[in-house]
Short mmCIF file of C-alpha atoms in Angstrom, two decimals:
data_model
loop_
_atom_site.label_atom_id
_atom_site.label_comp_id
_atom_site.label_asym_id
_atom_site.label_seq_id
_atom_site.Cartn_x
_atom_site.Cartn_y
_atom_site.Cartn_z
CA MET S 442 -11.38 11.92 20.80
CA THR S 443 -8.00 12.63 20.43
CA PRO S 444 -6.45 12.87 16.77
CA GLU S 445 -4.18 9.68 17.81
CA GLN S 446 -7.67 7.60 18.78
CA TYR S 447 -9.02 8.94 15.55
CA CYS S 448 -6.25 7.65 13.64
CA GLN S 449 -6.03 4.29 15.62
CA ASP S 450 -9.74 3.81 15.42
CA LYS S 451 -9.64 4.51 11.37
CA THR S 452 -6.92 1.79 10.83
CA ALA S 453 -8.45 -0.96 13.00
CA ALA S 454 -12.14 -0.27 11.40
CA SER S 455 -10.21 -0.66 7.69
CA GLY S 456 -9.07 -4.45 8.76
CA SER S 457 -6.14 -3.59 6.80
CA SER S 458 -3.09 -6.05 6.80
CA PHE S 459 -0.84 -3.12 7.85
CA TYR S 460 -2.49 -2.86 11.36
CA TYR S 461 -0.89 -6.14 12.19
CA SER S 462 2.70 -4.77 11.60
CA PHE S 463 2.13 -1.43 13.47
CA LEU S 464 1.63 -3.62 16.46
CA PHE S 465 5.37 -4.52 16.51
CA LEU S 466 6.55 -0.81 16.69
CA PRO S 467 7.68 1.24 19.24
CA ARG S 468 5.22 3.54 20.20
CA HIS S 469 6.57 6.91 18.94
CA ARG S 470 6.81 5.23 15.58
CA ARG S 471 3.46 3.33 15.65
CA ARG S 472 1.77 6.75 16.31
CA ALA S 473 3.49 8.23 13.16
CA ILE S 474 2.53 5.14 10.79
CA THR S 475 -0.80 5.13 12.02
CA ALA S 476 -1.53 8.77 11.03
CA LEU S 477 0.09 8.08 7.97
CA TYR S 478 -2.39 5.34 6.95
CA ALA S 479 -5.33 7.22 8.37
CA PHE S 480 -4.36 9.87 5.96
CA CYS S 481 -4.08 7.55 3.15
CA ARG S 482 -7.31 5.96 4.17
CA GLU S 483 -9.31 9.50 4.24
CA VAL S 484 -7.93 10.31 0.89
CA ASP S 485 -9.03 7.01 -0.70
CA ASP S 486 -12.42 7.17 1.00
CA VAL S 487 -12.97 10.33 -1.06
CA VAL S 488 -12.26 8.70 -4.51
CA ASP S 489 -14.63 5.61 -3.55
CA ALA S 490 -17.52 7.42 -2.08
CA ASP S 491 -20.75 7.91 -4.31
CA SER S 492 -20.78 11.57 -4.66
CA MET S 493 -20.29 13.19 -8.00
CA PRO S 494 -16.66 13.21 -9.36
CA GLU S 495 -16.72 17.06 -9.18
CA ILE S 496 -17.71 16.95 -5.35
CA ARG S 497 -14.80 14.40 -5.00
CA ARG S 498 -12.25 16.69 -6.97
CA VAL S 499 -13.48 19.27 -4.64
CA LYS S 500 -12.68 17.33 -1.47
CA LEU S 501 -9.27 16.29 -2.77
CA GLN S 502 -8.75 19.92 -3.31
CA TRP S 503 -9.57 20.47 0.26
CA TRP S 504 -7.05 17.82 1.21
CA ARG S 505 -4.24 19.37 -0.79
CA SER S 506 -5.10 22.80 1.00
CA GLU S 507 -4.86 20.83 4.51
CA VAL S 508 -1.54 19.42 3.55
CA GLU S 509 0.03 22.91 3.10
CA ARG S 510 -1.98 24.02 6.42
CA LEU S 511 -0.31 21.08 8.08
CA TYR S 512 3.13 22.10 6.83
CA SER S 513 2.55 25.72 8.04
CA GLY S 514 1.41 24.38 11.58
CA GLN S 515 -2.44 25.14 11.10
CA ALA S 516 -3.88 21.44 10.54
CA GLN S 517 -7.47 21.26 11.17
CA HIS S 518 -8.60 17.54 10.44
CA PRO S 519 -7.79 14.79 13.15
CA VAL S 520 -5.48 13.02 10.94
CA THR S 521 -3.24 16.09 9.97
CA ARG S 522 -3.02 16.87 13.63
CA ALA S 523 -1.82 13.72 14.40
CA LEU S 524 0.66 13.83 11.66
CA GLN S 525 2.25 17.29 13.12
CA PRO S 526 4.69 15.71 15.23
CA ALA S 527 5.57 13.15 12.70
CA ILE S 528 6.72 15.45 9.89
CA ARG S 529 8.87 17.21 12.40
CA ASP S 530 10.29 13.89 14.14
CA PHE S 531 10.90 12.06 10.69
CA ASP S 532 11.35 14.93 8.21
CA LEU S 533 8.49 13.72 6.08
CA ALA S 534 8.30 15.51 2.60
CA GLN S 535 5.52 17.62 1.75
CA GLU S 536 5.91 16.59 -1.80
CA TYR S 537 5.25 12.93 -1.14
CA PHE S 538 1.37 13.70 0.56
CA MET S 539 0.73 15.92 -2.59
CA GLU S 540 1.79 12.82 -4.72
CA ILE S 541 -0.61 10.55 -2.83
CA ILE S 542 -3.29 12.85 -3.71
CA ASP S 543 -2.12 13.13 -7.29
CA GLY S 544 -2.54 9.33 -7.44
CA MET S 545 -5.94 9.32 -6.03
CA GLU S 546 -6.81 11.84 -8.33
CA MET S 547 -5.84 9.56 -11.19
CA ASP S 548 -8.92 7.19 -10.23
CA LEU S 549 -11.19 10.02 -11.02
CA GLU S 550 -9.51 10.73 -14.54
CA GLN S 551 -8.47 7.35 -15.66
CA GLN S 552 -10.20 4.12 -15.16
CA ARG S 553 -8.02 2.23 -17.83
CA TYR S 554 -4.15 1.75 -18.32
CA ALA S 555 -2.94 0.95 -21.84
CA THR S 556 0.21 -0.25 -20.64
CA PHE S 557 2.23 -1.53 -17.35
CA ARG S 558 4.18 1.57 -17.62
CA GLU S 559 1.33 3.67 -17.27
CA LEU S 560 0.05 1.64 -14.19
CA SER S 561 3.41 1.84 -12.75
CA LEU S 562 3.02 5.66 -12.23
CA TYR S 563 -0.36 5.12 -10.61
CA CYS S 564 1.27 2.36 -8.38
CA CYS S 565 4.19 4.66 -7.42
CA ARG S 566 1.99 7.48 -6.43
CA VAL S 567 -0.43 5.44 -4.39
CA ALA S 568 1.74 3.00 -3.06
CA SER S 569 5.48 3.44 -3.25
CA VAL S 570 5.38 6.90 -2.26
CA VAL S 571 3.76 5.68 0.67
CA GLY S 572 6.55 3.02 1.36
CA LEU S 573 9.26 5.82 0.93
CA LEU S 574 7.42 7.85 3.72
CA SER S 575 7.16 4.34 5.76
CA ALA S 576 10.88 3.99 5.54
CA GLU S 577 11.50 7.23 7.09
CA ILE S 578 9.42 6.62 9.97
CA PHE S 579 10.74 3.04 10.53
CA GLY S 580 14.38 4.42 10.22
CA TYR S 581 17.11 3.47 7.72
CA ARG S 582 21.25 3.91 7.29
CA ASP S 583 21.63 2.79 3.92
CA ARG S 584 19.74 4.59 1.00
CA ARG S 585 19.32 1.39 -0.67
CA THR S 586 16.66 1.08 1.55
CA LEU S 587 14.70 3.39 -0.19
CA LYS S 588 14.93 1.37 -3.42
CA TYR S 589 13.61 -1.51 -1.15
CA ALA S 590 10.81 0.63 0.02
CA ARG S 591 9.73 1.76 -3.48
CA ASP S 592 9.74 -1.75 -5.02
CA LEU S 593 7.85 -2.97 -1.74
CA GLY S 594 5.16 -0.60 -2.40
CA MET S 595 4.76 -1.67 -6.13
CA ALA S 596 4.51 -5.41 -4.93
CA PHE S 597 1.44 -4.50 -2.48
CA GLN S 598 -0.47 -2.20 -5.03
CA LEU S 599 -0.01 -4.86 -7.62
CA THR S 600 -1.25 -7.45 -5.19
CA ASN S 601 -4.34 -5.41 -4.21
CA ILE S 602 -5.15 -4.78 -7.95
CA LEU S 603 -5.29 -8.59 -8.36
CA ARG S 604 -7.29 -8.97 -5.22
CA ASP S 605 -9.95 -6.60 -6.22
CA VAL S 606 -10.02 -7.14 -9.98
CA GLY S 607 -13.99 -8.06 -9.45
CA GLU S 608 -14.60 -5.23 -7.10
CA ASP S 609 -12.83 -2.75 -9.22
CA ALA S 610 -14.82 -4.08 -12.53
CA ARG S 611 -18.12 -3.24 -10.86
CA ARG S 612 -16.99 0.11 -9.95
CA GLY S 613 -15.97 0.53 -14.03
CA ARG S 614 -12.31 0.44 -13.00
CA ILE S 615 -9.94 -1.81 -14.76
CA TYR S 616 -6.37 -1.50 -13.63
CA LEU S 617 -4.91 -4.71 -15.45
CA PRO S 618 -2.99 -3.07 -18.61
CA GLN S 619 -5.02 -3.54 -21.78
CA GLU S 620 -1.85 -4.84 -23.45
CA ASP S 621 -1.71 -7.80 -21.17
CA LEU S 622 -5.54 -8.33 -21.50
CA GLN S 623 -4.79 -8.63 -25.33
CA GLN S 624 -1.72 -10.72 -24.74
CA PHE S 625 -3.95 -13.29 -23.09
CA GLY S 626 -7.05 -12.74 -24.93
CA VAL S 627 -9.33 -11.76 -22.03
CA SER S 628 -11.72 -8.61 -23.18
CA GLU S 629 -13.20 -5.60 -21.00
CA ALA S 630 -16.56 -7.05 -21.43
CA ASP S 631 -15.25 -10.47 -19.37
CA LEU S 632 -14.00 -8.52 -16.59
CA LEU S 633 -17.10 -6.07 -16.53
CA GLN S 634 -19.37 -8.96 -16.45
CA GLY S 635 -17.48 -11.21 -14.30
CA ARG S 636 -17.00 -13.85 -16.77
CA GLU S 637 -13.89 -15.95 -16.47
CA SER S 638 -12.71 -16.39 -20.17
CA PRO S 639 -10.44 -18.96 -20.83
CA GLY S 640 -7.39 -16.88 -20.90
CA PHE S 641 -8.17 -15.45 -17.47
CA TYR S 642 -6.27 -17.96 -15.46
CA GLN S 643 -3.02 -17.30 -17.43
CA LEU S 644 -3.44 -13.54 -17.30
CA MET S 645 -3.84 -13.43 -13.40
CA ALA S 646 -0.68 -15.92 -13.16
CA PHE S 647 1.21 -13.39 -15.35
CA GLU S 648 0.50 -10.55 -13.25
CA ALA S 649 1.08 -12.52 -10.02
CA ARG S 650 4.69 -13.17 -11.33
CA ARG S 651 5.03 -9.71 -12.12
CA ALA S 652 3.90 -8.93 -8.26
CA ARG S 653 6.35 -11.54 -7.00
CA ASP S 654 9.39 -10.07 -8.91
CA TYR S 655 8.70 -6.77 -7.13
CA TYR S 656 8.77 -8.66 -3.94
CA GLN S 657 12.09 -10.46 -4.81
CA ARG S 658 13.61 -6.96 -5.79
CA ALA S 659 12.50 -5.18 -2.69
CA HIS S 660 14.14 -7.81 -0.80
CA ASP S 661 17.23 -7.90 -2.85
CA HIS S 662 17.78 -4.05 -2.08
CA LEU S 663 17.13 -4.06 1.63
CA PRO S 664 20.78 -4.06 3.10
CA ALA S 665 21.22 -6.39 6.55
CA ILE S 666 21.93 -3.23 8.46
CA ASP S 667 18.44 -1.92 8.17
CA ARG S 668 16.39 -5.12 8.45
CA PRO S 669 15.92 -4.64 12.23
CA ALA S 670 14.63 -0.98 11.49
CA GLN S 671 12.34 -1.93 8.52
CA ARG S 672 10.83 -5.17 10.54
CA ALA S 673 7.44 -3.97 9.98
CA GLY S 674 7.90 -3.54 6.28
CA LEU S 675 8.90 -7.37 6.26
CA ILE S 676 5.73 -8.25 8.25
CA MET S 677 3.73 -6.28 5.72
CA SER S 678 5.55 -8.15 3.07
CA ALA S 679 4.95 -11.65 4.49
CA ILE S 680 1.04 -10.87 5.08
CA TYR S 681 1.01 -9.47 1.42
CA ALA S 682 2.70 -12.11 -0.43
CA GLY S 683 0.54 -14.80 1.64
CA LEU S 684 -2.58 -13.06 0.45
CA LEU S 685 -0.98 -13.48 -3.11
CA ASP S 686 -0.38 -17.35 -2.59
CA GLU S 687 -3.65 -17.79 -1.35
CA LEU S 688 -5.27 -15.79 -4.59
CA GLU S 689 -3.16 -18.28 -6.57
CA LYS S 690 -4.14 -21.25 -4.73
CA ASP S 691 -8.04 -20.42 -4.98
CA GLY S 692 -7.65 -20.22 -8.57
CA PHE S 693 -7.67 -16.64 -9.14
CA HIS S 694 -11.68 -16.54 -8.91
CA VAL S 695 -11.32 -13.06 -8.03
CA LEU S 696 -14.14 -11.71 -10.28
CA THR S 697 -17.03 -13.00 -8.09
CA ARG S 698 -15.54 -13.10 -4.52
CA ARG S 699 -12.76 -11.08 -2.76
CA LEU S 700 -10.38 -13.39 -0.68
CA SER S 701 -8.69 -12.11 2.30
CA LEU S 702 -6.62 -13.41 5.03
CA THR S 703 -7.88 -14.17 8.37
CA ALA S 704 -6.89 -12.09 11.48
CA PHE S 705 -5.23 -15.17 12.75
CA ALA S 706 -3.38 -15.90 9.48
CA LYS S 707 -2.23 -12.20 9.62
CA LEU S 708 -1.07 -12.63 13.25
CA TRP S 709 0.50 -15.71 12.49
CA LEU S 710 2.70 -14.57 9.92
CA ALA S 711 3.61 -11.47 11.88
CA GLY S 712 4.77 -13.56 14.64
CA LYS S 713 6.34 -15.95 12.09
CA THR S 714 8.43 -12.73 10.47
CA VAL S 715 9.41 -11.40 13.97
CA TRP S 716 10.88 -14.56 15.17
CA ARG S 717 12.69 -15.13 11.75
CA GLU S 718 13.94 -11.73 11.87
CA LYS S 719 15.11 -11.96 15.48
CA ARG S 720 16.93 -15.34 14.66
CA ARG S 721 18.60 -13.70 11.79
CA SER S 722 19.86 -10.60 13.57
CA ARG S 723 21.49 -12.83 16.41
CA HIS S 724 23.54 -14.25 13.38
CA HIS S 725 23.72 -10.72 11.86
CA PRO S 726 24.15 -8.48 14.45
CA GLY S 727 22.33 -5.15 13.71
CA THR S 728 21.12 -2.01 15.98
CA ASP S 729 17.48 -1.44 16.40
CA MET S 730 16.38 2.19 15.63
CA ASP S 731 14.07 2.85 18.33
#
C-alpha cells in the first residue's frame, strides 16, 4: 500500500464529512488535504485509545519526533511520507503540526473547561490550526481568508462538541464550559449520567447560537476573490451547519444518542454548495487556483 492509499483509506473509513468536500478538489490539493486529515486522525486516535495515559503520552511524543523527521526529509510513517510533498508545495508550517499535537495532549491533561476562553484555546489547537493549514492547501490571495479559516475551524469544533456531549461524557470528558453549565442549572452529574435536566435544552441552544456566530463570522471574513479556491471549506461548512440544524431539530437529545447526517445528505449538501458557488462566480468572476 502506498502512503497516499493509506491516507485515502484512513479518510474514507472515518466516515467524516470532510471526505465529501475533498472529492471536489484538484488532484494535487486533494492528496495534500487527505494526508493532513489522516495525520489529524492518527494523533486523535492516540488520545481516544484505551491504553494507559502514560502510553498515550509516549505515542504523542513519537508523533512530535515524527513531525521533526518529516521536516528534515526522514519521515517514517505512511501519513508523514504522504505529507512530504504537501509541506513543500504549500509551505505548511511545522509549528502548526506541533500545535495540533498540543491540542490532543490537552485531552490527556484536562477533562473540564471553566470558561469559554479556556475552551477556545483547545478548539484553536485542534481545529482552527487545521483550518489554517487547509487554507494554505486550498489557496488564497487575500490574508483575510486566514481569519475565515480560523473562525470556521472554531465553528466546526463547537459543532463536534455539541454532537458528542453524551459520548464524551461516557469517557469522563465535559467540554461545555463550567460557567455555562452553572448559568443554565445543569450539573456535571446530569451529563455524566445521561440525564436531561430542565435547563439542558436551553444550554445546548445557547452553545448552538455561539457556533452559528462563528459560522457567520467566518463567512463575513471570506473575500469574494478567494471563494472559488476555498470551495472545499464552504462545502464542509454547509455539511457541518446542516448537522447543527439537525441537532436542533432533534431537540438536542445528544446524551443518549449520536446523530449524524447520511452519506446522501452530505453529498446533496456538497452538490448544492458547488452549484451555488458556480452560480455566484458567474455574477462575481474569480479565478480558481488549481
